[in-house]
């Protein structure tokens, strides 16, 4: 797939629908031996120790795996100059990406940044530049989680990155159409990590996707009138009504 990129910024693979002049800111244990395959029958003490070991292993597995699989979706509101966009984030599928986004949001990093890349047939991208096109300093990059089974479908939010697979920092994009070419293809064919979706405000996303754009180096699809991210609010989760009655 053709890739267009800039000298700076975050790059995404280029959609075939884009002009060639467009620039997308687009990251066992040891083997056993056959020395002795015989098993001896344990005595009572051995059986007790074996059962206790299994119980402890089970508790440990529940401690480490339980919270990950039981993690509730995180609700967030992306407040923009074009309107609010409500997001649902999935820490059970993309823990590093969600933690990264929430950390930036809670620190106020996204306040007064812009959507600096808007391509109506592809995606809207933001979270890294101010209105005067100054790039904000970021935390170190995170691991690529595009192998989590979530697909780059319309309305999903994903991490933008450089050509290197594990290079995502603060920037994200919202898919305005199905962009399955951005999905993980297996092995080292890394895609772009989806970590949530829009649950309300897709009309706002569509309003943004159709704004007039221009070239402001080093980018070719910058809105003429800045679309500002005024802030990102992480909402506190509320107990499910059914849980309260149990």
PDB file of C-alpha atoms in Angstrom:
ATOM      1  CA  UNK A   1       0.000   0.000   0.000  1.00  0.00           C
ATOM      2  CA  UNK A   2       1.287   3.434  -0.884  1.00  0.00           C
ATOM      3  CA  UNK A   3       2.537   5.468   2.053  1.00  0.00           C
ATOM      4  CA  UNK A   4       2.911   9.238   2.071  1.00  0.00           C
ATOM      5  CA  UNK A   5       4.556  10.890   4.987  1.00  0.00           C
ATOM      6  CA  UNK A   6       6.039  14.132   6.188  1.00  0.00           C
ATOM      7  CA  UNK A   7       9.383  14.928   7.680  1.00  0.00           C
ATOM      8  CA  UNK A   8       7.700  15.514  10.995  1.00  0.00           C
ATOM      9  CA  UNK A   9       4.506  14.457  12.656  1.00  0.00           C
ATOM     10  CA  UNK A  10       2.692  11.170  12.825  1.00  0.00           C
ATOM     11  CA  UNK A  11       2.082   9.128   9.724  1.00  0.00           C
ATOM     12  CA  UNK A  12      -0.671   6.849   8.536  1.00  0.00           C
ATOM     13  CA  UNK A  13      -0.744   4.691   5.430  1.00  0.00           C
ATOM     14  CA  UNK A  14      -2.286   6.554   2.531  1.00  0.00           C
ATOM     15  CA  UNK A  15      -5.743   5.705   1.303  1.00  0.00           C
ATOM     16  CA  UNK A  16      -5.943   4.934  -2.390  1.00  0.00           C
ATOM     17  CA  UNK A  17      -8.734   7.466  -2.560  1.00  0.00           C
ATOM     18  CA  UNK A  18      -6.359  10.279  -1.662  1.00  0.00           C
ATOM     19  CA  UNK A  19      -4.511  12.544  -3.989  1.00  0.00           C
ATOM     20  CA  UNK A  20      -0.816  11.819  -4.422  1.00  0.00           C
ATOM     21  CA  UNK A  21      -0.168  15.323  -3.140  1.00  0.00           C
ATOM     22  CA  UNK A  22      -1.816  14.455   0.176  1.00  0.00           C
ATOM     23  CA  UNK A  23       0.418  13.813   3.136  1.00  0.00           C
ATOM     24  CA  UNK A  24      -0.819  11.600   5.909  1.00  0.00           C
ATOM     25  CA  UNK A  25       0.665  11.922   9.312  1.00  0.00           C
ATOM     26  CA  UNK A  26       0.490   8.772   9.602  1.00  0.00           C
ATOM     27  CA  UNK A  27       4.449   2.093  15.548  1.00  0.00           C
ATOM     28  CA  UNK A  28       8.464 -20.224  26.653  1.00  0.00           C
ATOM     29  CA  UNK A  29       9.726 -21.499  28.788  1.00  0.00           C
ATOM     30  CA  UNK A  30      12.445 -24.120  28.513  1.00  0.00           C
ATOM     31  CA  UNK A  31      11.602 -27.126  26.415  1.00  0.00           C
ATOM     32  CA  UNK A  32      11.243 -30.447  28.203  1.00  0.00           C
ATOM     33  CA  UNK A  33      13.510 -33.432  27.778  1.00  0.00           C
ATOM     34  CA  UNK A  34      12.729 -37.094  27.215  1.00  0.00           C
ATOM     35  CA  UNK A  35      15.217 -38.234  29.852  1.00  0.00           C
ATOM     36  CA  UNK A  36      12.539 -39.828  32.036  1.00  0.00           C
ATOM     37  CA  UNK A  37       8.885 -39.733  31.085  1.00  0.00           C
ATOM     38  CA  UNK A  38       7.784 -41.923  34.032  1.00  0.00           C
ATOM     39  CA  UNK A  39       5.572 -40.436  36.769  1.00  0.00           C
ATOM     40  CA  UNK A  40       5.604 -41.692  40.321  1.00  0.00           C
ATOM     41  CA  UNK A  41       2.454 -41.965  42.397  1.00  0.00           C
ATOM     42  CA  UNK A  42       2.603 -39.295  45.143  1.00  0.00           C
ATOM     43  CA  UNK A  43       1.919 -40.169  48.744  1.00  0.00           C
ATOM     44  CA  UNK A  44      -0.677 -38.345  50.928  1.00  0.00           C
ATOM     45  CA  UNK A  45       1.685 -35.478  51.729  1.00  0.00           C
ATOM     46  CA  UNK A  46       2.617 -35.133  48.085  1.00  0.00           C
ATOM     47  CA  UNK A  47      -1.020 -35.101  47.028  1.00  0.00           C
ATOM     48  CA  UNK A  48      -1.762 -32.357  49.593  1.00  0.00           C
ATOM     49  CA  UNK A  49       1.123 -30.246  48.388  1.00  0.00           C
ATOM     50  CA  UNK A  50       0.033 -30.748  44.785  1.00  0.00           C
ATOM     51  CA  UNK A  51      -3.563 -29.698  45.533  1.00  0.00           C
ATOM     52  CA  UNK A  52      -2.355 -26.661  47.489  1.00  0.00           C
ATOM     53  CA  UNK A  53      -0.108 -25.670  44.596  1.00  0.00           C
ATOM     54  CA  UNK A  54      -3.014 -25.901  42.136  1.00  0.00           C
ATOM     55  CA  UNK A  55      -5.220 -23.757  44.397  1.00  0.00           C
ATOM     56  CA  UNK A  56      -2.509 -21.118  44.747  1.00  0.00           C
ATOM     57  CA  UNK A  57      -1.919 -21.071  41.002  1.00  0.00           C
ATOM     58  CA  UNK A  58      -5.634 -20.646  40.437  1.00  0.00           C
ATOM     59  CA  UNK A  59      -5.789 -17.720  42.866  1.00  0.00           C
ATOM     60  CA  UNK A  60      -2.778 -16.131  41.247  1.00  0.00           C
ATOM     61  CA  UNK A  61      -4.303 -16.475  37.783  1.00  0.00           C
ATOM     62  CA  UNK A  62      -7.508 -14.886  39.015  1.00  0.00           C
ATOM     63  CA  UNK A  63      -5.566 -12.021  40.574  1.00  0.00           C
ATOM     64  CA  UNK A  64      -3.558 -11.242  37.464  1.00  0.00           C
ATOM     65  CA  UNK A  65      -6.072 -12.006  34.718  1.00  0.00           C
ATOM     66  CA  UNK A  66      -9.330 -11.154  36.428  1.00  0.00           C
ATOM     67  CA  UNK A  67      -9.049  -7.335  36.436  1.00  0.00           C
ATOM     68  CA  UNK A  68      -7.915  -7.253  32.790  1.00  0.00           C
ATOM     69  CA  UNK A  69     -10.859  -9.241  31.455  1.00  0.00           C
ATOM     70  CA  UNK A  70     -13.350  -7.672  33.834  1.00  0.00           C
ATOM     71  CA  UNK A  71     -12.324  -4.084  33.013  1.00  0.00           C
ATOM     72  CA  UNK A  72     -15.336  -1.912  32.256  1.00  0.00           C
ATOM     73  CA  UNK A  73     -15.314   0.441  29.260  1.00  0.00           C
ATOM     74  CA  UNK A  74     -14.101   3.960  30.026  1.00  0.00           C
ATOM     75  CA  UNK A  75     -16.393   6.824  29.025  1.00  0.00           C
ATOM     76  CA  UNK A  76     -14.891  10.068  27.758  1.00  0.00           C
ATOM     77  CA  UNK A  77     -16.121  13.283  26.162  1.00  0.00           C
ATOM     78  CA  UNK A  78     -14.061  15.019  23.507  1.00  0.00           C
ATOM     79  CA  UNK A  79     -15.089  18.676  23.653  1.00  0.00           C
ATOM     80  CA  UNK A  80     -14.420  20.481  20.378  1.00  0.00           C
ATOM     81  CA  UNK A  81     -15.262  23.835  18.859  1.00  0.00           C
ATOM     82  CA  UNK A  82     -17.629  21.928  16.535  1.00  0.00           C
ATOM     83  CA  UNK A  83     -19.464  20.118  19.356  1.00  0.00           C
ATOM     84  CA  UNK A  84     -19.024  17.238  21.781  1.00  0.00           C
ATOM     85  CA  UNK A  85     -18.016  13.702  20.806  1.00  0.00           C
ATOM     86  CA  UNK A  86     -18.637  10.954  23.345  1.00  0.00           C
ATOM     87  CA  UNK A  87     -16.260   8.019  23.365  1.00  0.00           C
ATOM     88  CA  UNK A  88     -16.257   4.521  24.823  1.00  0.00           C
ATOM     89  CA  UNK A  89     -12.766   3.158  25.421  1.00  0.00           C
ATOM     90  CA  UNK A  90     -11.804  -0.491  25.891  1.00  0.00           C
ATOM     91  CA  UNK A  91      -9.081  -1.113  28.492  1.00  0.00           C
ATOM     92  CA  UNK A  92      -9.703  -4.870  28.279  1.00  0.00           C
ATOM     93  CA  UNK A  93      -8.658  -4.890  24.614  1.00  0.00           C
ATOM     94  CA  UNK A  94      -6.176  -2.018  24.483  1.00  0.00           C
ATOM     95  CA  UNK A  95      -4.940  -1.366  28.043  1.00  0.00           C
ATOM     96  CA  UNK A  96      -1.798   0.569  27.102  1.00  0.00           C
ATOM     97  CA  UNK A  97      -3.591   2.767  24.552  1.00  0.00           C
ATOM     98  CA  UNK A  98      -6.476   3.570  26.890  1.00  0.00           C
ATOM     99  CA  UNK A  99      -4.167   4.331  29.818  1.00  0.00           C
ATOM    100  CA  UNK A 100      -2.070   6.535  27.542  1.00  0.00           C
ATOM    101  CA  UNK A 101      -5.095   8.494  26.268  1.00  0.00           C
ATOM    102  CA  UNK A 102      -6.601   8.866  29.757  1.00  0.00           C
ATOM    103  CA  UNK A 103      -3.284  10.083  31.174  1.00  0.00           C
ATOM    104  CA  UNK A 104      -2.914  12.759  28.494  1.00  0.00           C
ATOM    105  CA  UNK A 105      -6.557  13.769  28.987  1.00  0.00           C
ATOM    106  CA  UNK A 106      -6.308  14.052  32.771  1.00  0.00           C
ATOM    107  CA  UNK A 107      -3.127  16.111  32.479  1.00  0.00           C
ATOM    108  CA  UNK A 108      -4.902  18.592  30.220  1.00  0.00           C
ATOM    109  CA  UNK A 109      -2.511  17.831  27.376  1.00  0.00           C
ATOM    110  CA  UNK A 110      -5.254  17.866  24.746  1.00  0.00           C
ATOM    111  CA  UNK A 111      -6.638  21.241  25.830  1.00  0.00           C
ATOM    112  CA  UNK A 112      -6.428  23.750  22.953  1.00  0.00           C
ATOM    113  CA  UNK A 113      -4.932  21.292  20.499  1.00  0.00           C
ATOM    114  CA  UNK A 114      -6.495  20.934  17.050  1.00  0.00           C
ATOM    115  CA  UNK A 115      -7.571  18.453  14.422  1.00  0.00           C
ATOM    116  CA  UNK A 116      -4.611  19.126  12.150  1.00  0.00           C
ATOM    117  CA  UNK A 117      -5.335  16.450   9.549  1.00  0.00           C
ATOM    118  CA  UNK A 118      -8.822  16.152   8.047  1.00  0.00           C
ATOM    119  CA  UNK A 119      -9.470  13.951   5.024  1.00  0.00           C
ATOM    120  CA  UNK A 120     -13.148  13.537   4.234  1.00  0.00           C
ATOM    121  CA  UNK A 121     -12.795  10.076   2.695  1.00  0.00           C
ATOM    122  CA  UNK A 122     -10.490   8.729   5.368  1.00  0.00           C
ATOM    123  CA  UNK A 123     -10.235  10.071   8.925  1.00  0.00           C
ATOM    124  CA  UNK A 124      -9.834  13.116  11.180  1.00  0.00           C
ATOM    125  CA  UNK A 125      -6.637  13.300  13.231  1.00  0.00           C
ATOM    126  CA  UNK A 126      -5.648  15.414  16.204  1.00  0.00           C
ATOM    127  CA  UNK A 127      -4.094  15.562  19.621  1.00  0.00           C
ATOM    128  CA  UNK A 128      -0.588  16.777  18.884  1.00  0.00           C
ATOM    129  CA  UNK A 129      -0.500  20.348  17.572  1.00  0.00           C
ATOM    130  CA  UNK A 130      -1.699  23.754  18.695  1.00  0.00           C
ATOM    131  CA  UNK A 131      -3.600  26.192  16.474  1.00  0.00           C
ATOM    132  CA  UNK A 132      -0.329  27.834  15.404  1.00  0.00           C
ATOM    133  CA  UNK A 133       0.982  24.416  14.293  1.00  0.00           C
ATOM    134  CA  UNK A 134       3.374  23.979  17.169  1.00  0.00           C
ATOM    135  CA  UNK A 135       3.962  20.331  18.072  1.00  0.00           C
ATOM    136  CA  UNK A 136       3.562  19.611  21.768  1.00  0.00           C
ATOM    137  CA  UNK A 137       6.213  17.546  23.588  1.00  0.00           C
ATOM    138  CA  UNK A 138       4.939  14.092  24.503  1.00  0.00           C
ATOM    139  CA  UNK A 139       5.609  11.140  26.741  1.00  0.00           C
ATOM    140  CA  UNK A 140       7.601   8.175  25.391  1.00  0.00           C
ATOM    141  CA  UNK A 141       5.829   6.046  22.765  1.00  0.00           C
ATOM    142  CA  UNK A 142       3.687   3.061  23.700  1.00  0.00           C
ATOM    143  CA  UNK A 143       3.428  -0.509  22.431  1.00  0.00           C
ATOM    144  CA  UNK A 144       1.338  -1.145  19.337  1.00  0.00           C
ATOM    145  CA  UNK A 145      -1.878  -2.968  20.275  1.00  0.00           C
ATOM    146  CA  UNK A 146      -3.335  -3.344  16.783  1.00  0.00           C
ATOM    147  CA  UNK A 147      -3.379  -7.131  17.251  1.00  0.00           C
ATOM    148  CA  UNK A 148      -6.257  -6.847  19.749  1.00  0.00           C
ATOM    149  CA  UNK A 149      -8.959  -7.891  17.290  1.00  0.00           C
ATOM    150  CA  UNK A 150     -10.559  -4.442  17.002  1.00  0.00           C
ATOM    151  CA  UNK A 151     -10.984  -3.203  13.445  1.00  0.00           C
ATOM    152  CA  UNK A 152     -10.637   0.288  11.977  1.00  0.00           C
ATOM    153  CA  UNK A 153     -14.310   0.699  11.146  1.00  0.00           C
ATOM    154  CA  UNK A 154     -16.275   3.904  10.816  1.00  0.00           C
ATOM    155  CA  UNK A 155     -16.619   5.624  14.167  1.00  0.00           C
ATOM    156  CA  UNK A 156     -13.676   3.922  15.875  1.00  0.00           C
ATOM    157  CA  UNK A 157     -10.826   5.843  17.488  1.00  0.00           C
ATOM    158  CA  UNK A 158      -7.262   4.612  17.007  1.00  0.00           C
ATOM    159  CA  UNK A 159      -3.689   5.633  17.756  1.00  0.00           C
ATOM    160  CA  UNK A 160      -1.786   7.509  15.042  1.00  0.00           C
ATOM    161  CA  UNK A 161       1.916   6.769  14.756  1.00  0.00           C
ATOM    162  CA  UNK A 162       5.095   7.068  12.719  1.00  0.00           C
ATOM    163  CA  UNK A 163       6.066   4.352  10.219  1.00  0.00           C
ATOM    164  CA  UNK A 164       7.724   2.468  13.083  1.00  0.00           C
ATOM    165  CA  UNK A 165       5.021   0.206  14.596  1.00  0.00           C
ATOM    166  CA  UNK A 166       5.638   1.042  18.269  1.00  0.00           C
ATOM    167  CA  UNK A 167       5.823   4.838  17.947  1.00  0.00           C
ATOM    168  CA  UNK A 168       2.372   6.128  18.997  1.00  0.00           C
ATOM    169  CA  UNK A 169       2.362   8.945  21.554  1.00  0.00           C
ATOM    170  CA  UNK A 170      -0.500  11.424  21.956  1.00  0.00           C
ATOM    171  CA  UNK A 171      -2.080  11.655  18.521  1.00  0.00           C
ATOM    172  CA  UNK A 172      -5.236   9.770  17.621  1.00  0.00           C
ATOM    173  CA  UNK A 173      -7.663   9.617  14.731  1.00  0.00           C
ATOM    174  CA  UNK A 174     -11.337   8.828  14.238  1.00  0.00           C
ATOM    175  CA  UNK A 175     -12.218   6.737  11.204  1.00  0.00           C
ATOM    176  CA  UNK A 176     -14.936   8.366   9.098  1.00  0.00           C
ATOM    177  CA  UNK A 177     -15.325   5.244   6.972  1.00  0.00           C
ATOM    178  CA  UNK A 178     -14.263   1.607   7.195  1.00  0.00           C
ATOM    179  CA  UNK A 179     -10.469   1.606   6.818  1.00  0.00           C
ATOM    180  CA  UNK A 180      -9.764  -2.103   7.114  1.00  0.00           C
ATOM    181  CA  UNK A 181      -6.422  -1.633   5.351  1.00  0.00           C
ATOM    182  CA  UNK A 182      -5.206  -0.129   8.647  1.00  0.00           C
ATOM    183  CA  UNK A 183      -5.843  -3.346  10.600  1.00  0.00           C
ATOM    184  CA  UNK A 184      -3.167  -5.707  11.895  1.00  0.00           C
ATOM    185  CA  UNK A 185      -2.397  -8.329   9.242  1.00  0.00           C
ATOM    186  CA  UNK A 186      -0.607 -10.798  11.494  1.00  0.00           C
ATOM    187  CA  UNK A 187       3.006 -11.327  12.429  1.00  0.00           C
ATOM    188  CA  UNK A 188       5.065  -8.190  12.022  1.00  0.00           C
ATOM    189  CA  UNK A 189       2.525  -6.535   9.704  1.00  0.00           C
ATOM    190  CA  UNK A 190       1.408  -4.075  12.343  1.00  0.00           C
ATOM    191  CA  UNK A 191      -1.697  -1.967  11.885  1.00  0.00           C
ATOM    192  CA  UNK A 192      -3.112   0.998  13.772  1.00  0.00           C
ATOM    193  CA  UNK A 193      -4.437   0.237  17.243  1.00  0.00           C
ATOM    194  CA  UNK A 194      -8.157   0.804  17.778  1.00  0.00           C
ATOM    195  CA  UNK A 195      -8.927   1.488  21.435  1.00  0.00           C
ATOM    196  CA  UNK A 196     -12.521   2.727  21.423  1.00  0.00           C
ATOM    197  CA  UNK A 197     -15.427   4.080  19.424  1.00  0.00           C
ATOM    198  CA  UNK A 198     -17.740   7.073  19.146  1.00  0.00           C
ATOM    199  CA  UNK A 199     -21.050   6.447  20.920  1.00  0.00           C
ATOM    200  CA  UNK A 200     -22.525   9.948  20.517  1.00  0.00           C
ATOM    201  CA  UNK A 201     -21.606  12.851  18.270  1.00  0.00           C
ATOM    202  CA  UNK A 202     -20.825  11.102  15.022  1.00  0.00           C
ATOM    203  CA  UNK A 203     -22.684  13.985  13.387  1.00  0.00           C
ATOM    204  CA  UNK A 204     -20.016  16.280  14.847  1.00  0.00           C
ATOM    205  CA  UNK A 205     -17.300  14.029  13.396  1.00  0.00           C
ATOM    206  CA  UNK A 206     -18.995  14.263  10.005  1.00  0.00           C
ATOM    207  CA  UNK A 207     -19.196  18.049  10.289  1.00  0.00           C
ATOM    208  CA  UNK A 208     -15.463  18.150  10.931  1.00  0.00           C
ATOM    209  CA  UNK A 209     -14.626  15.768   8.075  1.00  0.00           C
ATOM    210  CA  UNK A 210     -16.191  18.130   5.528  1.00  0.00           C
ATOM    211  CA  UNK A 211     -14.551  21.375   6.607  1.00  0.00           C
ATOM    212  CA  UNK A 212     -12.471  23.223   4.043  1.00  0.00           C
ATOM    213  CA  UNK A 213      -8.773  22.396   4.275  1.00  0.00           C
ATOM    214  CA  UNK A 214      -5.556  23.920   3.046  1.00  0.00           C
ATOM    215  CA  UNK A 215      -1.810  23.298   3.100  1.00  0.00           C
ATOM    216  CA  UNK A 216       0.088  24.501   6.129  1.00  0.00           C
ATOM    217  CA  UNK A 217       3.513  22.977   6.057  1.00  0.00           C
ATOM    218  CA  UNK A 218       4.353  20.300   6.759  1.00  0.00           C
ATOM    219  CA  UNK A 219       0.717  19.167   6.383  1.00  0.00           C
ATOM    220  CA  UNK A 220      -1.577  19.225   3.374  1.00  0.00           C
ATOM    221  CA  UNK A 221      -5.021  18.778   4.949  1.00  0.00           C
ATOM    222  CA  UNK A 222      -5.262  21.369   7.714  1.00  0.00           C
ATOM    223  CA  UNK A 223      -8.688  22.977   8.311  1.00  0.00           C
ATOM    224  CA  UNK A 224      -8.800  26.579   7.095  1.00  0.00           C
ATOM    225  CA  UNK A 225     -10.680  27.470  10.263  1.00  0.00           C
ATOM    226  CA  UNK A 226      -9.117  25.642  13.190  1.00  0.00           C
ATOM    227  CA  UNK A 227     -11.191  22.863  14.752  1.00  0.00           C
ATOM    228  CA  UNK A 228     -10.077  23.096  18.358  1.00  0.00           C
ATOM    229  CA  UNK A 229     -10.087  20.316  20.923  1.00  0.00           C
ATOM    230  CA  UNK A 230     -11.118  22.339  23.961  1.00  0.00           C
ATOM    231  CA  UNK A 231     -10.532  19.437  26.311  1.00  0.00           C
ATOM    232  CA  UNK A 232     -11.121  15.758  27.015  1.00  0.00           C
ATOM    233  CA  UNK A 233     -13.131  14.761  30.078  1.00  0.00           C
ATOM    234  CA  UNK A 234     -12.882  11.247  31.483  1.00  0.00           C
ATOM    235  CA  UNK A 235     -16.201  10.390  33.094  1.00  0.00           C
ATOM    236  CA  UNK A 236     -16.375   8.495  36.356  1.00  0.00           C
ATOM    237  CA  UNK A 237     -18.037   5.130  35.860  1.00  0.00           C
ATOM    238  CA  UNK A 238     -21.349   4.572  37.615  1.00  0.00           C
ATOM    239  CA  UNK A 239     -22.511   1.197  38.945  1.00  0.00           C
ATOM    240  CA  UNK A 240     -24.946  -0.712  36.784  1.00  0.00           C
ATOM    241  CA  UNK A 241     -28.473  -0.651  38.172  1.00  0.00           C
ATOM    242  CA  UNK A 242     -28.564  -4.443  38.182  1.00  0.00           C
ATOM    243  CA  UNK A 243     -25.363  -4.567  40.219  1.00  0.00           C
ATOM    244  CA  UNK A 244     -26.875  -2.293  42.874  1.00  0.00           C
ATOM    245  CA  UNK A 245     -29.777  -4.675  43.344  1.00  0.00           C
ATOM    246  CA  UNK A 246     -27.624  -7.731  43.811  1.00  0.00           C
TER     247      UNK A 246
END
